[in-house]
Amino acid sequence: MNARLQPSRSADQRKPLQLLIAAPRGFCAGVDRAIEIVERAIERYGVPVYVRHEIVHNQYVVDALKAQGAIFVEELDEVPDGAPVVFSAHGVPKSVPVEAQRRTMTWVDATCPLVSKVHRQAERQVEAGRHILFIGHRGHPEVIGTMGQVPEGSITLVETLTDVGTLNFLPDLPLAFLTQTTLSVDDTREIVAALQARFPDIVGPKAEDICYATSNRQAAVKAIAPGSDLVLVIGATNSSNSVRLVEVAMRMGTDARLIQRASDIDPAWLDGVGTVGLTAGASAPEKLVREVVEQLAQWRTVEERTIVTTEEKMVFKLPRQLID
Ligand code: SF4
């Protein structure tokens, strides 16, 4: 797709800015589903509906849902007994729905089905008597949720290649590995290879559990980064998949910046820049992509091109309690 946006002021004298927009980018099926769950919960139960943790890591999305009557909290003790509460797309430890049940809350689980799949794998591996090595980033809500699916002591977090060297298990302890869904495909491949070299009998999923949306967005950045002088990634600093997109571009030798919105762009970044690559993390809405394009067009004549690496058709079903 080609489009030409005209600048509104004197910048039209300057060299056009080539803009390469990655596709796929932005919302994934898990984020679409999580937002729809909150909207439907508000329709069904009335306001306020509580949401435990940011439903997805994007301030624009959170603010839009707040305006519709959602109240965001970090823990269930901030939610009144009996109130409706939605769990975020990142998933929650098993203790959270147990607590919600005990306090007679109406709860709706917006955990992405691809995260729930990892939860079930974790349970199965522990049932099979294996200790789990979980590759992920400490403190991320998805990691807290997945590690909270199995008893303490049955899962060990592995964050880096260096961590692999420090692991110490009895030789006869059966091991399995699982991964967070939003990791760097390249880093994870290296960590899995190191685990398999150290523990040849370790079992794991056929491919790591990095989700289709994370892999596709990283592949799309790889397609635009080599031809760009600067890559802009729209996403929050706490959005794991967005931060990974910045890393992917930088590893290809291209300067890259994480921005939440167009207003974060410093026009000085464009000095000497002929081509900008643009993408958005899985929790960033397309509206913010268009906002960035419009902002760039205020400064330079923009010649926009979308680089499509794959088409996505994934859709996840809503929880039954919201469609009956
Ligand atoms: Fe699900 Fe992947 Fe989207 Fe996370 S990034 S919500 S795991 S599809």
Short mmCIF file of C-alpha atoms and ligand atoms in Angstrom, two decimals:
data_model
loop_
_atom_site.label_atom_id
_atom_site.label_comp_id
_atom_site.label_asym_id
_atom_site.label_seq_id
_atom_site.Cartn_x
_atom_site.Cartn_y
_atom_site.Cartn_z
CA MET A 1 0.00 0.00 0.00
CA ASN A 2 1.33 3.45 -0.88
CA ALA A 3 0.05 6.75 0.37
CA ARG A 4 1.40 10.24 0.28
CA LEU A 5 0.72 12.67 3.13
CA GLN A 6 1.42 16.33 2.55
CA PRO A 7 3.07 18.43 5.26
CA SER A 8 1.22 21.42 6.63
CA ARG A 9 4.15 23.81 6.84
CA SER A 10 7.50 24.79 5.34
CA ALA A 11 9.08 21.35 5.75
CA ASP A 12 7.80 20.53 2.24
CA GLN A 13 11.04 22.02 0.92
CA ARG A 14 12.98 19.22 2.60
CA LYS A 15 13.78 15.72 1.47
CA PRO A 16 10.79 13.33 1.81
CA LEU A 17 10.87 10.93 4.72
CA GLN A 18 10.46 7.31 3.66
CA LEU A 19 8.28 5.48 6.16
CA LEU A 20 8.34 1.67 6.27
CA ILE A 21 5.43 0.36 8.34
CA ALA A 22 5.74 -3.21 9.56
CA ALA A 23 2.89 -5.69 9.15
CA PRO A 24 1.84 -7.45 11.25
CA ARG A 25 2.01 -4.91 14.07
CA GLY A 26 -0.16 -3.83 16.99
CA PHE A 27 -3.08 -5.67 18.53
CA CYS A 28 -2.94 -9.47 18.67
CA ALA A 29 -5.90 -11.79 19.13
CA GLY A 30 -5.27 -12.08 22.89
CA VAL A 31 -5.36 -8.31 23.37
CA ASP A 32 -8.48 -7.89 21.20
CA ARG A 33 -10.17 -10.56 23.29
CA ALA A 34 -9.09 -9.08 26.64
CA ILE A 35 -10.41 -5.61 25.75
CA GLU A 36 -13.70 -7.07 24.51
CA ILE A 37 -14.02 -9.05 27.74
CA VAL A 38 -13.82 -5.86 29.83
CA GLU A 39 -16.30 -4.04 27.57
CA ARG A 40 -18.76 -6.95 27.67
CA ALA A 41 -18.34 -7.33 31.43
CA ILE A 42 -19.28 -3.65 31.84
CA GLU A 43 -22.37 -4.20 29.64
CA ARG A 44 -23.35 -7.33 31.55
CA TYR A 45 -22.61 -6.40 35.16
CA GLY A 46 -22.81 -2.59 35.01
CA VAL A 47 -20.20 -0.20 36.37
CA PRO A 48 -17.86 -0.40 38.03
CA VAL A 49 -16.10 -3.52 36.81
CA TYR A 50 -12.73 -4.04 38.50
CA VAL A 51 -9.73 -5.18 36.47
CA ARG A 52 -6.82 -6.79 38.26
CA HIS A 53 -3.64 -5.31 36.76
CA GLU A 54 -3.57 -3.34 33.47
CA ILE A 55 -5.74 -5.48 31.19
CA VAL A 56 -2.96 -5.12 28.60
CA HIS A 57 0.19 -3.03 28.95
CA ASN A 58 -0.98 0.14 27.21
CA GLN A 59 -2.00 3.38 28.91
CA TYR A 60 -4.22 4.48 26.02
CA VAL A 61 -6.24 1.24 26.27
CA VAL A 62 -6.41 1.45 30.06
CA ASP A 63 -7.60 5.08 29.96
CA ALA A 64 -10.27 4.26 27.35
CA LEU A 65 -11.63 1.44 29.55
CA LYS A 66 -11.49 3.64 32.66
CA ALA A 67 -13.68 6.15 30.80
CA GLN A 68 -16.22 3.33 30.25
CA GLY A 69 -16.32 2.45 33.96
CA ALA A 70 -13.45 0.03 34.59
CA ILE A 71 -11.44 0.42 37.80
CA PHE A 72 -7.89 -0.91 37.65
CA VAL A 73 -6.35 -2.42 40.79
CA GLU A 74 -3.21 -4.42 41.46
CA GLU A 75 -4.59 -6.89 44.00
CA LEU A 76 -7.96 -8.38 44.91
CA ASP A 77 -7.86 -6.80 48.37
CA GLU A 78 -8.63 -3.50 46.61
CA VAL A 79 -11.90 -4.99 45.24
CA PRO A 80 -15.09 -5.00 47.36
CA ASP A 81 -16.57 -8.44 48.19
CA GLY A 82 -19.06 -9.60 45.57
CA ALA A 83 -17.90 -7.09 42.89
CA PRO A 84 -17.22 -8.17 39.29
CA VAL A 85 -13.51 -8.46 38.49
CA VAL A 86 -11.59 -9.29 35.31
CA PHE A 87 -8.12 -10.89 35.36
CA SER A 88 -5.69 -9.44 32.83
CA ALA A 89 -4.47 -11.05 29.59
CA HIS A 90 -1.13 -11.92 31.24
CA GLY A 91 -2.71 -14.56 33.48
CA VAL A 92 -2.79 -14.93 37.26
CA PRO A 93 -1.43 -17.41 39.81
CA LYS A 94 -3.91 -20.14 40.84
CA SER A 95 -4.35 -18.44 44.21
CA VAL A 96 -6.15 -15.47 42.60
CA PRO A 97 -9.33 -17.20 41.32
CA VAL A 98 -9.39 -19.20 44.56
CA GLU A 99 -9.44 -15.93 46.53
CA ALA A 100 -12.07 -14.43 44.19
CA GLN A 101 -14.28 -17.48 44.72
CA ARG A 102 -13.86 -17.30 48.49
CA ARG A 103 -14.93 -13.65 48.45
CA THR A 104 -17.99 -14.38 46.25
CA MET A 105 -16.71 -12.16 43.47
CA THR A 106 -17.99 -12.57 39.92
CA TRP A 107 -14.73 -13.07 38.07
CA VAL A 108 -13.96 -13.26 34.39
CA ASP A 109 -10.61 -14.57 33.23
CA ALA A 110 -9.13 -12.60 30.29
CA THR A 111 -5.91 -14.65 30.32
CA CYS A 112 -4.81 -15.11 26.70
CA PRO A 113 -5.54 -18.71 25.64
CA LEU A 114 -1.89 -19.04 24.57
CA VAL A 115 -0.79 -18.18 28.12
CA SER A 116 -3.38 -20.62 29.53
CA LYS A 117 -1.85 -23.29 27.30
CA VAL A 118 1.53 -22.75 29.02
CA HIS A 119 -0.25 -22.94 32.40
CA ARG A 120 -1.65 -26.36 31.50
CA GLN A 121 1.75 -27.55 30.26
CA ALA A 122 3.29 -26.50 33.59
CA GLU A 123 0.70 -28.51 35.52
CA ARG A 124 1.22 -31.56 33.30
CA GLN A 125 5.01 -31.47 33.65
CA VAL A 126 4.79 -31.29 37.44
CA GLU A 127 2.21 -34.12 37.47
CA ALA A 128 4.71 -36.16 35.42
CA GLY A 129 7.27 -35.61 38.18
CA ARG A 130 9.45 -33.11 36.32
CA HIS A 131 11.04 -29.96 37.68
CA ILE A 132 10.36 -27.00 35.35
CA LEU A 133 12.93 -24.52 34.09
CA PHE A 134 10.86 -21.53 33.07
CA ILE A 135 12.51 -19.09 30.66
CA GLY A 136 11.14 -15.60 31.30
CA HIS A 137 11.64 -12.17 32.82
CA ARG A 138 11.46 -11.87 36.60
CA GLY A 139 8.58 -9.76 37.86
CA HIS A 140 6.54 -9.79 34.62
CA PRO A 141 2.91 -10.60 35.48
CA GLU A 142 2.84 -13.49 32.99
CA VAL A 143 5.84 -15.05 34.73
CA ILE A 144 4.26 -14.58 38.16
CA GLY A 145 1.03 -16.15 36.81
CA THR A 146 2.69 -19.16 35.19
CA MET A 147 5.00 -19.85 38.13
CA GLY A 148 1.93 -19.65 40.36
CA GLN A 149 0.29 -22.59 38.56
CA VAL A 150 2.52 -25.14 40.28
CA PRO A 151 3.74 -25.68 43.85
CA GLU A 152 6.64 -23.54 45.02
CA GLY A 153 9.92 -25.40 44.58
CA SER A 154 8.77 -27.21 41.43
CA ILE A 155 9.75 -24.42 39.01
CA THR A 156 12.95 -22.38 38.56
CA LEU A 157 13.16 -19.14 36.60
CA VAL A 158 15.88 -18.88 33.95
CA GLU A 159 16.35 -15.37 32.60
CA THR A 160 19.66 -15.45 30.73
CA LEU A 161 22.28 -17.72 29.17
CA THR A 162 24.45 -17.03 32.23
CA ASP A 163 21.70 -18.41 34.47
CA VAL A 164 21.93 -21.74 32.63
CA GLY A 165 25.52 -22.17 33.83
CA THR A 166 24.54 -21.63 37.46
CA LEU A 167 21.77 -24.27 37.56
CA ASN A 168 22.50 -27.14 39.87
CA PHE A 169 20.24 -30.20 40.02
CA LEU A 170 20.69 -33.80 41.12
CA PRO A 171 21.56 -35.84 38.00
CA ASP A 172 18.44 -38.03 38.24
CA LEU A 173 15.94 -35.15 38.57
CA PRO A 174 13.69 -35.18 35.46
CA LEU A 175 13.55 -31.70 33.92
CA ALA A 176 11.27 -29.82 31.51
CA PHE A 177 11.49 -26.32 30.09
CA LEU A 178 8.72 -23.86 29.24
CA THR A 179 8.86 -20.24 28.13
CA GLN A 180 7.07 -16.93 28.55
CA THR A 181 5.06 -16.10 25.41
CA THR A 182 6.58 -12.68 24.65
CA LEU A 183 10.33 -13.34 24.60
CA SER A 184 12.97 -12.66 21.97
CA VAL A 185 12.83 -15.58 19.53
CA ASP A 186 16.62 -15.46 19.01
CA ASP A 187 17.61 -15.20 22.70
CA THR A 188 15.22 -17.97 23.64
CA ARG A 189 16.56 -20.30 20.98
CA GLU A 190 20.05 -19.82 22.45
CA ILE A 191 18.89 -20.42 26.03
CA VAL A 192 16.97 -23.57 25.03
CA ALA A 193 20.04 -24.87 23.16
CA ALA A 194 22.19 -24.22 26.24
CA LEU A 195 19.69 -26.04 28.48
CA GLN A 196 19.60 -29.01 26.10
CA ALA A 197 23.41 -29.10 26.03
CA ARG A 198 23.63 -29.07 29.84
CA PHE A 199 20.67 -31.37 30.47
CA PRO A 200 20.37 -33.70 27.43
CA ASP A 201 17.25 -35.44 28.80
CA ILE A 202 15.30 -32.21 29.37
CA VAL A 203 11.89 -32.21 27.67
CA GLY A 204 9.96 -29.24 26.32
CA PRO A 205 7.40 -28.11 23.79
CA LYS A 206 8.17 -28.87 20.09
CA ALA A 207 8.78 -25.17 19.51
CA GLU A 208 9.21 -22.79 22.42
CA ASP A 209 5.96 -21.21 23.69
CA ILE A 210 6.65 -17.78 22.20
CA CYS A 211 3.29 -16.85 20.69
CA TYR A 212 2.52 -16.30 17.01
CA ALA A 213 2.02 -12.55 17.54
CA THR A 214 5.39 -12.04 19.23
CA SER A 215 7.23 -14.09 16.57
CA ASN A 216 5.43 -12.39 13.68
CA ARG A 217 6.10 -8.87 15.00
CA GLN A 218 9.80 -9.67 15.49
CA ALA A 219 10.03 -11.11 11.95
CA ALA A 220 8.30 -7.99 10.58
CA VAL A 221 10.81 -5.71 12.35
CA LYS A 222 13.64 -7.75 10.87
CA ALA A 223 12.19 -6.98 7.44
CA ILE A 224 12.10 -3.18 7.95
CA ALA A 225 15.13 -2.54 10.19
CA PRO A 226 17.93 -3.08 7.61
CA GLY A 227 16.47 -0.44 5.29
CA SER A 228 15.71 2.08 8.06
CA ASP A 229 17.91 4.70 9.72
CA LEU A 230 15.64 4.71 12.77
CA VAL A 231 12.93 2.32 13.96
CA LEU A 232 10.10 3.62 16.15
CA VAL A 233 8.28 1.03 18.24
CA ILE A 234 4.96 2.08 19.78
CA GLY A 235 4.53 0.36 23.11
CA ALA A 236 4.79 0.70 26.86
CA THR A 237 8.03 0.28 28.78
CA ASN A 238 6.42 -2.59 30.72
CA SER A 239 5.24 -4.31 27.51
CA SER A 240 7.61 -7.25 27.10
CA ASN A 241 6.89 -7.86 23.41
CA SER A 242 7.34 -4.13 22.58
CA VAL A 243 10.70 -3.90 24.36
CA ARG A 244 11.81 -7.01 22.44
CA LEU A 245 10.97 -5.27 19.14
CA VAL A 246 13.36 -2.42 20.02
CA GLU A 247 16.08 -4.99 20.84
CA VAL A 248 15.52 -6.86 17.57
CA ALA A 249 15.95 -3.66 15.51
CA MET A 250 19.02 -2.59 17.48
CA ARG A 251 20.64 -5.99 17.04
CA MET A 252 20.30 -5.49 13.32
CA GLY A 253 22.39 -2.35 13.74
CA THR A 254 19.52 0.14 13.44
CA ASP A 255 18.87 2.82 16.02
CA ALA A 256 15.47 2.14 17.63
CA ARG A 257 13.28 3.94 20.14
CA LEU A 258 10.31 2.86 22.22
CA ILE A 259 7.57 5.50 22.28
CA GLN A 260 4.16 5.44 23.91
CA ARG A 261 2.64 8.02 21.59
CA ALA A 262 3.51 10.53 18.87
CA SER A 263 4.15 13.23 21.49
CA ASP A 264 7.21 11.25 22.70
CA ILE A 265 9.03 11.75 19.39
CA ASP A 266 11.79 14.35 19.52
CA PRO A 267 12.00 15.95 16.06
CA ALA A 268 15.80 16.03 16.49
CA TRP A 269 15.74 12.22 16.12
CA LEU A 270 14.93 12.79 12.44
CA ASP A 271 18.04 14.87 11.75
CA GLY A 272 19.87 13.19 8.89
CA VAL A 273 17.29 10.39 8.78
CA GLY A 274 16.00 9.38 5.34
CA THR A 275 13.97 6.29 6.28
CA VAL A 276 12.00 5.54 9.44
CA GLY A 277 10.68 2.08 10.26
CA LEU A 278 7.49 1.98 12.32
CA THR A 279 5.85 -0.82 14.25
CA ALA A 280 3.71 -1.34 17.35
CA GLY A 281 3.73 -3.92 20.13
CA ALA A 282 0.84 -6.35 20.57
CA SER A 283 -0.94 -4.09 23.08
CA ALA A 284 -0.72 -0.84 21.07
CA PRO A 285 -3.80 0.22 19.08
CA GLU A 286 -3.60 1.15 15.38
CA LYS A 287 -4.90 4.64 16.25
CA LEU A 288 -1.50 5.37 17.83
CA VAL A 289 0.27 4.23 14.65
CA ARG A 290 -1.78 6.69 12.59
CA GLU A 291 -1.10 9.40 15.18
CA VAL A 292 2.66 8.87 14.66
CA VAL A 293 2.29 8.99 10.86
CA GLU A 294 0.36 12.27 11.15
CA GLN A 295 2.98 13.70 13.50
CA LEU A 296 5.84 12.80 11.14
CA ALA A 297 3.88 14.39 8.29
CA GLN A 298 3.81 17.65 10.27
CA TRP A 299 7.60 17.77 10.04
CA ARG A 300 8.42 16.17 6.70
CA THR A 301 6.78 15.03 3.50
CA VAL A 302 6.08 11.37 4.28
CA GLU A 303 6.15 8.61 1.69
CA GLU A 304 4.55 5.64 3.40
CA ARG A 305 4.92 1.97 2.50
CA THR A 306 3.63 -1.08 4.38
CA ILE A 307 5.95 -4.09 4.38
CA VAL A 308 3.88 -7.24 4.91
CA THR A 309 5.73 -10.33 6.11
CA THR A 310 2.68 -12.44 6.97
CA GLU A 311 -1.11 -12.22 7.34
CA GLU A 312 -2.68 -12.95 10.73
CA LYS A 313 -6.16 -14.45 11.03
CA MET A 314 -6.13 -15.62 14.65
CA VAL A 315 -9.30 -15.00 16.68
CA PHE A 316 -9.93 -16.32 20.20
CA LYS A 317 -13.36 -17.19 21.60
CA LEU A 318 -14.75 -15.16 24.47
CA PRO A 319 -15.43 -16.84 27.84
CA ARG A 320 -18.83 -18.56 27.77
CA GLN A 321 -20.17 -16.50 30.66
CA LEU A 322 -20.06 -13.38 28.44
CA ILE A 323 -21.70 -14.84 25.34
CA ASP A 324 -24.62 -16.86 26.79
FE1 SF4 B 1 -1.61 -13.78 23.68
FE2 SF4 B 1 0.69 -13.45 22.39
FE3 SF4 B 1 -1.06 -11.50 22.44
FE4 SF4 B 1 0.26 -12.16 24.68
S1 SF4 B 1 1.12 -11.30 22.82
S2 SF4 B 1 -1.93 -11.72 24.49
S3 SF4 B 1 0.39 -14.41 24.41
S4 SF4 B 1 -1.37 -13.54 21.47
#
